[in-house]
Amino acid sequence: ALALLALLAAPALEAFVGFAVHPFGSAGSAPPSAAALANRAVRPARGGAKTARHAAKKKAAPKKKAAAKKEEPAEEPEEAAGFNPGDRVSAKWHEDRQWYPALVLYQKDDTTWDVSFDEPTEPEQISSVQDIKLIKRGEKGAEEMHEVPLKVGDKVWGWWMDDRKWYDATLESIEEDGKLKIKWNEPDEDGPEIEAKPRHEVKLRKRKW
């Protein structure tokens, strides 16, 4: 009867004292102190303050600067329309319709230029072209050239009067009187290795740059 009474009285006693009472043993843990209860009450507030500080810090953090835009290269000045004497160009040859490097001699008409290919054929030293692209501008104010320019070191053809044929040679020098000294690639056994020729007896074979 006493055991039954203790079981019935335990819930009421727990509600009154604030901690569990075992009907057949000692009381449970001591009731929390006032400081502990205060700490429990403060913890949520501390967590809330931390969250508030994080939000404030995030808001106050300076924005990441956008990557600096790369400077665009300055636009090159537009080139003058057309081509001028002395300009280095690539031009399409009428025979095989292929592009070859050349030197502008002069403008023939609105759409045609006369050029000297770097490696022309012997019979065609000057070619008229319409398909033309600029490689490099020549010196400003260059005069028109109505004859293929030659310089020392150019590979040339020289006219051999005895055979009445053109033979390979190299331009060695340009004399004051305008004659061109050429060195034959395969000189005649009885002839000179180097010979001075008038301009019309020398043709460009391959231009030296």
mmCIF file of C-alpha atoms in Angstrom:
data_model
loop_
_atom_site.group_PDB
_atom_site.id
_atom_site.type_symbol
_atom_site.label_atom_id
_atom_site.label_comp_id
_atom_site.label_asym_id
_atom_site.label_seq_id
_atom_site.Cartn_x
_atom_site.Cartn_y
_atom_site.Cartn_z
ATOM 1 C CA ALA A 1 0.000 0.000 0.000
ATOM 2 C CA LEU A 2 2.883 2.378 0.831
ATOM 3 C CA ALA A 3 4.630 1.622 -2.471
ATOM 4 C CA LEU A 4 1.468 2.382 -4.392
ATOM 5 C CA LEU A 5 1.062 5.649 -2.480
ATOM 6 C CA ALA A 6 4.657 6.678 -3.319
ATOM 7 C CA LEU A 7 4.128 6.068 -7.024
ATOM 8 C CA LEU A 8 1.022 8.184 -7.037
ATOM 9 C CA ALA A 9 2.668 11.031 -5.083
ATOM 10 C CA ALA A 10 5.891 11.269 -7.192
ATOM 11 C CA PRO A 11 4.505 13.376 -10.098
ATOM 12 C CA ALA A 12 2.976 15.890 -7.744
ATOM 13 C CA LEU A 13 6.187 16.195 -5.771
ATOM 14 C CA GLU A 14 8.262 16.651 -8.974
ATOM 15 C CA ALA A 15 6.027 19.461 -10.120
ATOM 16 C CA PHE A 16 6.390 21.157 -6.730
ATOM 17 C CA VAL A 17 10.188 20.933 -6.248
ATOM 18 C CA GLY A 18 11.260 21.234 -9.874
ATOM 19 C CA PHE A 19 13.256 17.970 -10.126
ATOM 20 C CA ALA A 20 12.490 14.298 -10.431
ATOM 21 C CA VAL A 21 12.048 12.275 -7.267
ATOM 22 C CA HIS A 22 12.451 8.525 -7.550
ATOM 23 C CA PRO A 23 9.947 6.824 -5.416
ATOM 24 C CA PHE A 24 12.501 4.245 -4.258
ATOM 25 C CA GLY A 25 15.780 6.178 -4.347
ATOM 26 C CA SER A 26 17.472 9.472 -3.661
ATOM 27 C CA ALA A 27 16.593 12.683 -5.338
ATOM 28 C CA GLY A 28 18.036 13.416 -8.827
ATOM 29 C CA SER A 29 20.485 16.187 -9.665
ATOM 30 C CA ALA A 30 20.315 19.406 -7.735
ATOM 31 C CA PRO A 31 18.146 22.096 -9.256
ATOM 32 C CA PRO A 32 20.072 24.444 -11.570
ATOM 33 C CA SER A 33 21.476 27.523 -9.928
ATOM 34 C CA ALA A 34 20.406 31.049 -10.798
ATOM 35 C CA ALA A 35 23.687 31.608 -12.732
ATOM 36 C CA ALA A 36 23.126 28.491 -14.830
ATOM 37 C CA LEU A 37 19.610 29.575 -15.607
ATOM 38 C CA ALA A 38 20.962 33.000 -16.575
ATOM 39 C CA ASN A 39 23.557 31.440 -18.873
ATOM 40 C CA ARG A 40 20.900 29.382 -20.608
ATOM 41 C CA ALA A 41 18.883 32.502 -21.133
ATOM 42 C CA VAL A 42 21.900 34.424 -22.484
ATOM 43 C CA ARG A 43 23.207 31.803 -24.996
ATOM 44 C CA PRO A 44 20.531 32.381 -27.622
ATOM 45 C CA ALA A 45 21.175 36.095 -27.347
ATOM 46 C CA ARG A 46 24.946 35.568 -27.873
ATOM 47 C CA GLY A 47 24.259 33.433 -30.942
ATOM 48 C CA GLY A 48 21.957 36.093 -32.245
ATOM 49 C CA ALA A 49 24.581 38.782 -31.654
ATOM 50 C CA LYS A 50 27.191 36.718 -33.536
ATOM 51 C CA THR A 51 24.820 36.340 -36.466
ATOM 52 C CA ALA A 52 24.110 40.070 -36.398
ATOM 53 C CA ARG A 53 27.841 40.922 -36.326
ATOM 54 C CA HIS A 54 28.505 38.561 -39.271
ATOM 55 C CA ALA A 55 25.693 40.170 -41.242
ATOM 56 C CA ALA A 56 27.021 43.643 -40.441
ATOM 57 C CA LYS A 57 30.574 42.645 -41.409
ATOM 58 C CA LYS A 58 29.376 41.122 -44.657
ATOM 59 C CA LYS A 59 27.421 44.238 -45.431
ATOM 60 C CA ALA A 60 30.318 46.530 -44.575
ATOM 61 C CA ALA A 61 32.925 44.506 -46.486
ATOM 62 C CA PRO A 62 34.163 46.440 -49.525
ATOM 63 C CA LYS A 63 33.011 45.073 -52.824
ATOM 64 C CA LYS A 64 35.628 43.312 -54.905
ATOM 65 C CA LYS A 65 36.842 45.632 -57.601
ATOM 66 C CA ALA A 66 36.082 44.562 -61.127
ATOM 67 C CA ALA A 67 39.113 43.476 -63.100
ATOM 68 C CA ALA A 68 40.634 46.396 -64.908
ATOM 69 C CA LYS A 69 39.719 46.413 -68.572
ATOM 70 C CA LYS A 70 42.655 45.816 -70.819
ATOM 71 C CA GLU A 71 43.578 48.797 -72.868
ATOM 72 C CA GLU A 72 42.578 48.435 -76.466
ATOM 73 C CA PRO A 73 45.492 48.841 -78.886
ATOM 74 C CA ALA A 74 45.525 52.194 -80.537
ATOM 75 C CA GLU A 75 44.044 52.129 -83.981
ATOM 76 C CA GLU A 76 46.576 52.410 -86.722
ATOM 77 C CA PRO A 77 46.081 55.369 -89.012
ATOM 78 C CA GLU A 78 44.287 54.538 -92.183
ATOM 79 C CA GLU A 79 46.591 54.026 -95.083
ATOM 80 C CA ALA A 80 46.230 56.180 -98.112
ATOM 81 C CA ALA A 81 44.184 54.654 -100.857
ATOM 82 C CA GLY A 82 46.206 52.937 -103.522
ATOM 83 C CA PHE A 83 49.894 52.120 -103.645
ATOM 84 C CA ASN A 84 52.961 54.241 -104.180
ATOM 85 C CA PRO A 85 56.299 53.704 -105.923
ATOM 86 C CA GLY A 86 58.619 51.742 -103.666
ATOM 87 C CA ASP A 87 55.854 49.993 -101.696
ATOM 88 C CA ARG A 88 56.496 46.339 -100.876
ATOM 89 C CA VAL A 89 53.438 44.349 -101.940
ATOM 90 C CA SER A 90 52.132 40.907 -102.676
ATOM 91 C CA ALA A 91 50.597 40.692 -106.128
ATOM 92 C CA LYS A 92 48.839 38.026 -108.129
ATOM 93 C CA TRP A 93 50.646 37.037 -111.295
ATOM 94 C CA HIS A 94 48.435 36.631 -114.340
ATOM 95 C CA GLU A 95 50.110 33.422 -115.533
ATOM 96 C CA ASP A 96 49.370 31.078 -112.614
ATOM 97 C CA ARG A 97 47.127 33.363 -110.468
ATOM 98 C CA GLN A 98 49.418 32.907 -107.468
ATOM 99 C CA TRP A 99 50.598 35.600 -105.034
ATOM 100 C CA TYR A 100 54.236 36.706 -105.115
ATOM 101 C CA PRO A 101 56.224 39.504 -103.406
ATOM 102 C CA ALA A 102 56.889 42.511 -105.595
ATOM 103 C CA LEU A 103 57.912 46.172 -105.681
ATOM 104 C CA VAL A 104 55.521 48.846 -106.927
ATOM 105 C CA LEU A 105 56.998 50.871 -109.785
ATOM 106 C CA TYR A 106 54.111 53.201 -110.616
ATOM 107 C CA GLN A 107 50.334 53.357 -110.963
ATOM 108 C CA LYS A 108 49.225 52.643 -114.491
ATOM 109 C CA ASP A 109 45.541 53.583 -114.122
ATOM 110 C CA ASP A 110 42.850 53.708 -111.439
ATOM 111 C CA THR A 111 42.955 49.969 -110.739
ATOM 112 C CA THR A 112 46.245 48.797 -112.224
ATOM 113 C CA TRP A 113 49.830 49.020 -111.004
ATOM 114 C CA ASP A 114 53.066 48.084 -112.711
ATOM 115 C CA VAL A 115 55.265 46.047 -110.376
ATOM 116 C CA SER A 116 58.603 44.275 -110.398
ATOM 117 C CA PHE A 117 58.332 40.794 -108.926
ATOM 118 C CA ASP A 118 61.212 39.719 -106.696
ATOM 119 C CA GLU A 119 61.742 36.715 -108.951
ATOM 120 C CA PRO A 120 60.462 37.676 -112.379
ATOM 121 C CA THR A 121 60.746 35.718 -115.571
ATOM 122 C CA GLU A 122 63.422 36.761 -118.020
ATOM 123 C CA PRO A 123 61.054 37.970 -120.751
ATOM 124 C CA GLU A 124 58.624 39.695 -118.350
ATOM 125 C CA GLN A 125 60.535 42.034 -116.074
ATOM 126 C CA ILE A 126 57.605 44.355 -115.390
ATOM 127 C CA SER A 127 54.090 43.051 -114.764
ATOM 128 C CA SER A 128 50.774 44.888 -114.663
ATOM 129 C CA VAL A 129 48.611 43.729 -111.748
ATOM 130 C CA GLN A 130 45.248 44.519 -110.227
ATOM 131 C CA ASP A 131 45.139 42.022 -107.365
ATOM 132 C CA ILE A 132 47.559 43.571 -104.928
ATOM 133 C CA LYS A 133 48.074 43.688 -101.136
ATOM 134 C CA LEU A 134 50.345 45.953 -99.122
ATOM 135 C CA ILE A 135 53.259 44.425 -97.203
ATOM 136 C CA LYS A 136 55.196 47.558 -96.254
ATOM 137 C CA ARG A 137 55.122 51.185 -97.263
ATOM 138 C CA GLY A 138 58.124 52.540 -99.121
ATOM 139 C CA GLU A 139 59.762 55.906 -98.590
ATOM 140 C CA LYS A 140 57.425 58.859 -98.927
ATOM 141 C CA GLY A 141 57.766 60.891 -102.057
ATOM 142 C CA ALA A 142 59.536 58.157 -104.041
ATOM 143 C CA GLU A 143 59.537 58.850 -107.763
ATOM 144 C CA GLU A 144 57.935 56.587 -110.311
ATOM 145 C CA MET A 145 60.226 53.899 -111.703
ATOM 146 C CA HIS A 146 59.873 52.908 -115.339
ATOM 147 C CA GLU A 147 62.808 50.529 -115.166
ATOM 148 C CA VAL A 148 63.405 47.652 -112.753
ATOM 149 C CA PRO A 149 65.724 48.916 -109.998
ATOM 150 C CA LEU A 150 68.873 46.865 -109.385
ATOM 151 C CA LYS A 151 71.296 46.850 -106.489
ATOM 152 C CA VAL A 152 74.545 45.135 -105.588
ATOM 153 C CA GLY A 153 73.980 41.522 -104.609
ATOM 154 C CA ASP A 154 70.971 40.965 -106.884
ATOM 155 C CA LYS A 155 70.925 37.770 -108.908
ATOM 156 C CA VAL A 156 70.704 38.760 -112.555
ATOM 157 C CA TRP A 157 70.801 37.558 -116.117
ATOM 158 C CA GLY A 158 73.523 38.973 -118.323
ATOM 159 C CA TRP A 159 73.425 39.132 -122.094
ATOM 160 C CA TRP A 160 76.221 37.154 -123.785
ATOM 161 C CA MET A 161 76.611 38.592 -127.237
ATOM 162 C CA ASP A 162 78.602 35.681 -128.713
ATOM 163 C CA ASP A 163 75.827 33.193 -127.986
ATOM 164 C CA ARG A 164 73.055 35.740 -128.087
ATOM 165 C CA LYS A 165 71.671 34.266 -124.856
ATOM 166 C CA TRP A 166 71.044 35.286 -121.242
ATOM 167 C CA TYR A 167 73.227 33.666 -118.592
ATOM 168 C CA ASP A 168 73.152 33.656 -114.781
ATOM 169 C CA ALA A 169 75.291 36.198 -112.965
ATOM 170 C CA THR A 170 75.474 38.361 -109.831
ATOM 171 C CA LEU A 171 75.571 42.149 -109.746
ATOM 172 C CA GLU A 172 78.939 43.118 -108.259
ATOM 173 C CA SER A 173 78.898 46.917 -108.540
ATOM 174 C CA ILE A 174 77.303 49.908 -110.226
ATOM 175 C CA GLU A 175 79.802 52.196 -111.928
ATOM 176 C CA GLU A 176 79.645 55.986 -112.071
ATOM 177 C CA ASP A 177 78.934 55.880 -115.767
ATOM 178 C CA GLY A 178 75.866 53.703 -115.087
ATOM 179 C CA LYS A 179 77.364 50.445 -116.296
ATOM 180 C CA LEU A 180 76.813 47.329 -114.220
ATOM 181 C CA LYS A 181 79.644 45.002 -113.325
ATOM 182 C CA ILE A 182 78.395 41.447 -113.198
ATOM 183 C CA LYS A 183 80.127 38.223 -112.227
ATOM 184 C CA TRP A 184 79.235 35.268 -114.375
ATOM 185 C CA ASN A 185 78.191 32.101 -112.564
ATOM 186 C CA GLU A 186 79.846 30.009 -115.284
ATOM 187 C CA PRO A 187 82.295 32.232 -117.127
ATOM 188 C CA ASP A 188 83.595 31.265 -120.548
ATOM 189 C CA GLU A 189 87.037 29.671 -120.542
ATOM 190 C CA ASP A 190 88.432 32.446 -122.715
ATOM 191 C CA GLY A 191 86.234 35.229 -121.386
ATOM 192 C CA PRO A 192 86.343 37.442 -118.274
ATOM 193 C CA GLU A 193 84.767 36.342 -114.995
ATOM 194 C CA ILE A 194 83.579 39.893 -114.263
ATOM 195 C CA GLU A 195 82.311 42.115 -117.032
ATOM 196 C CA ALA A 196 80.820 45.588 -117.261
ATOM 197 C CA LYS A 197 77.486 45.695 -119.048
ATOM 198 C CA PRO A 198 75.132 48.478 -120.100
ATOM 199 C CA ARG A 199 71.823 48.531 -118.228
ATOM 200 C CA HIS A 200 69.808 47.051 -121.085
ATOM 201 C CA GLU A 201 72.018 43.922 -121.084
ATOM 202 C CA VAL A 202 71.254 43.058 -117.476
ATOM 203 C CA LYS A 203 67.935 41.735 -116.144
ATOM 204 C CA LEU A 204 66.778 40.949 -112.633
ATOM 205 C CA ARG A 205 66.653 37.258 -111.767
ATOM 206 C CA LYS A 206 66.161 37.429 -107.983
ATOM 207 C CA ARG A 207 66.041 40.561 -105.849
ATOM 208 C CA LYS A 208 68.187 40.689 -102.725
ATOM 209 C CA TRP A 209 66.618 42.153 -99.557
#
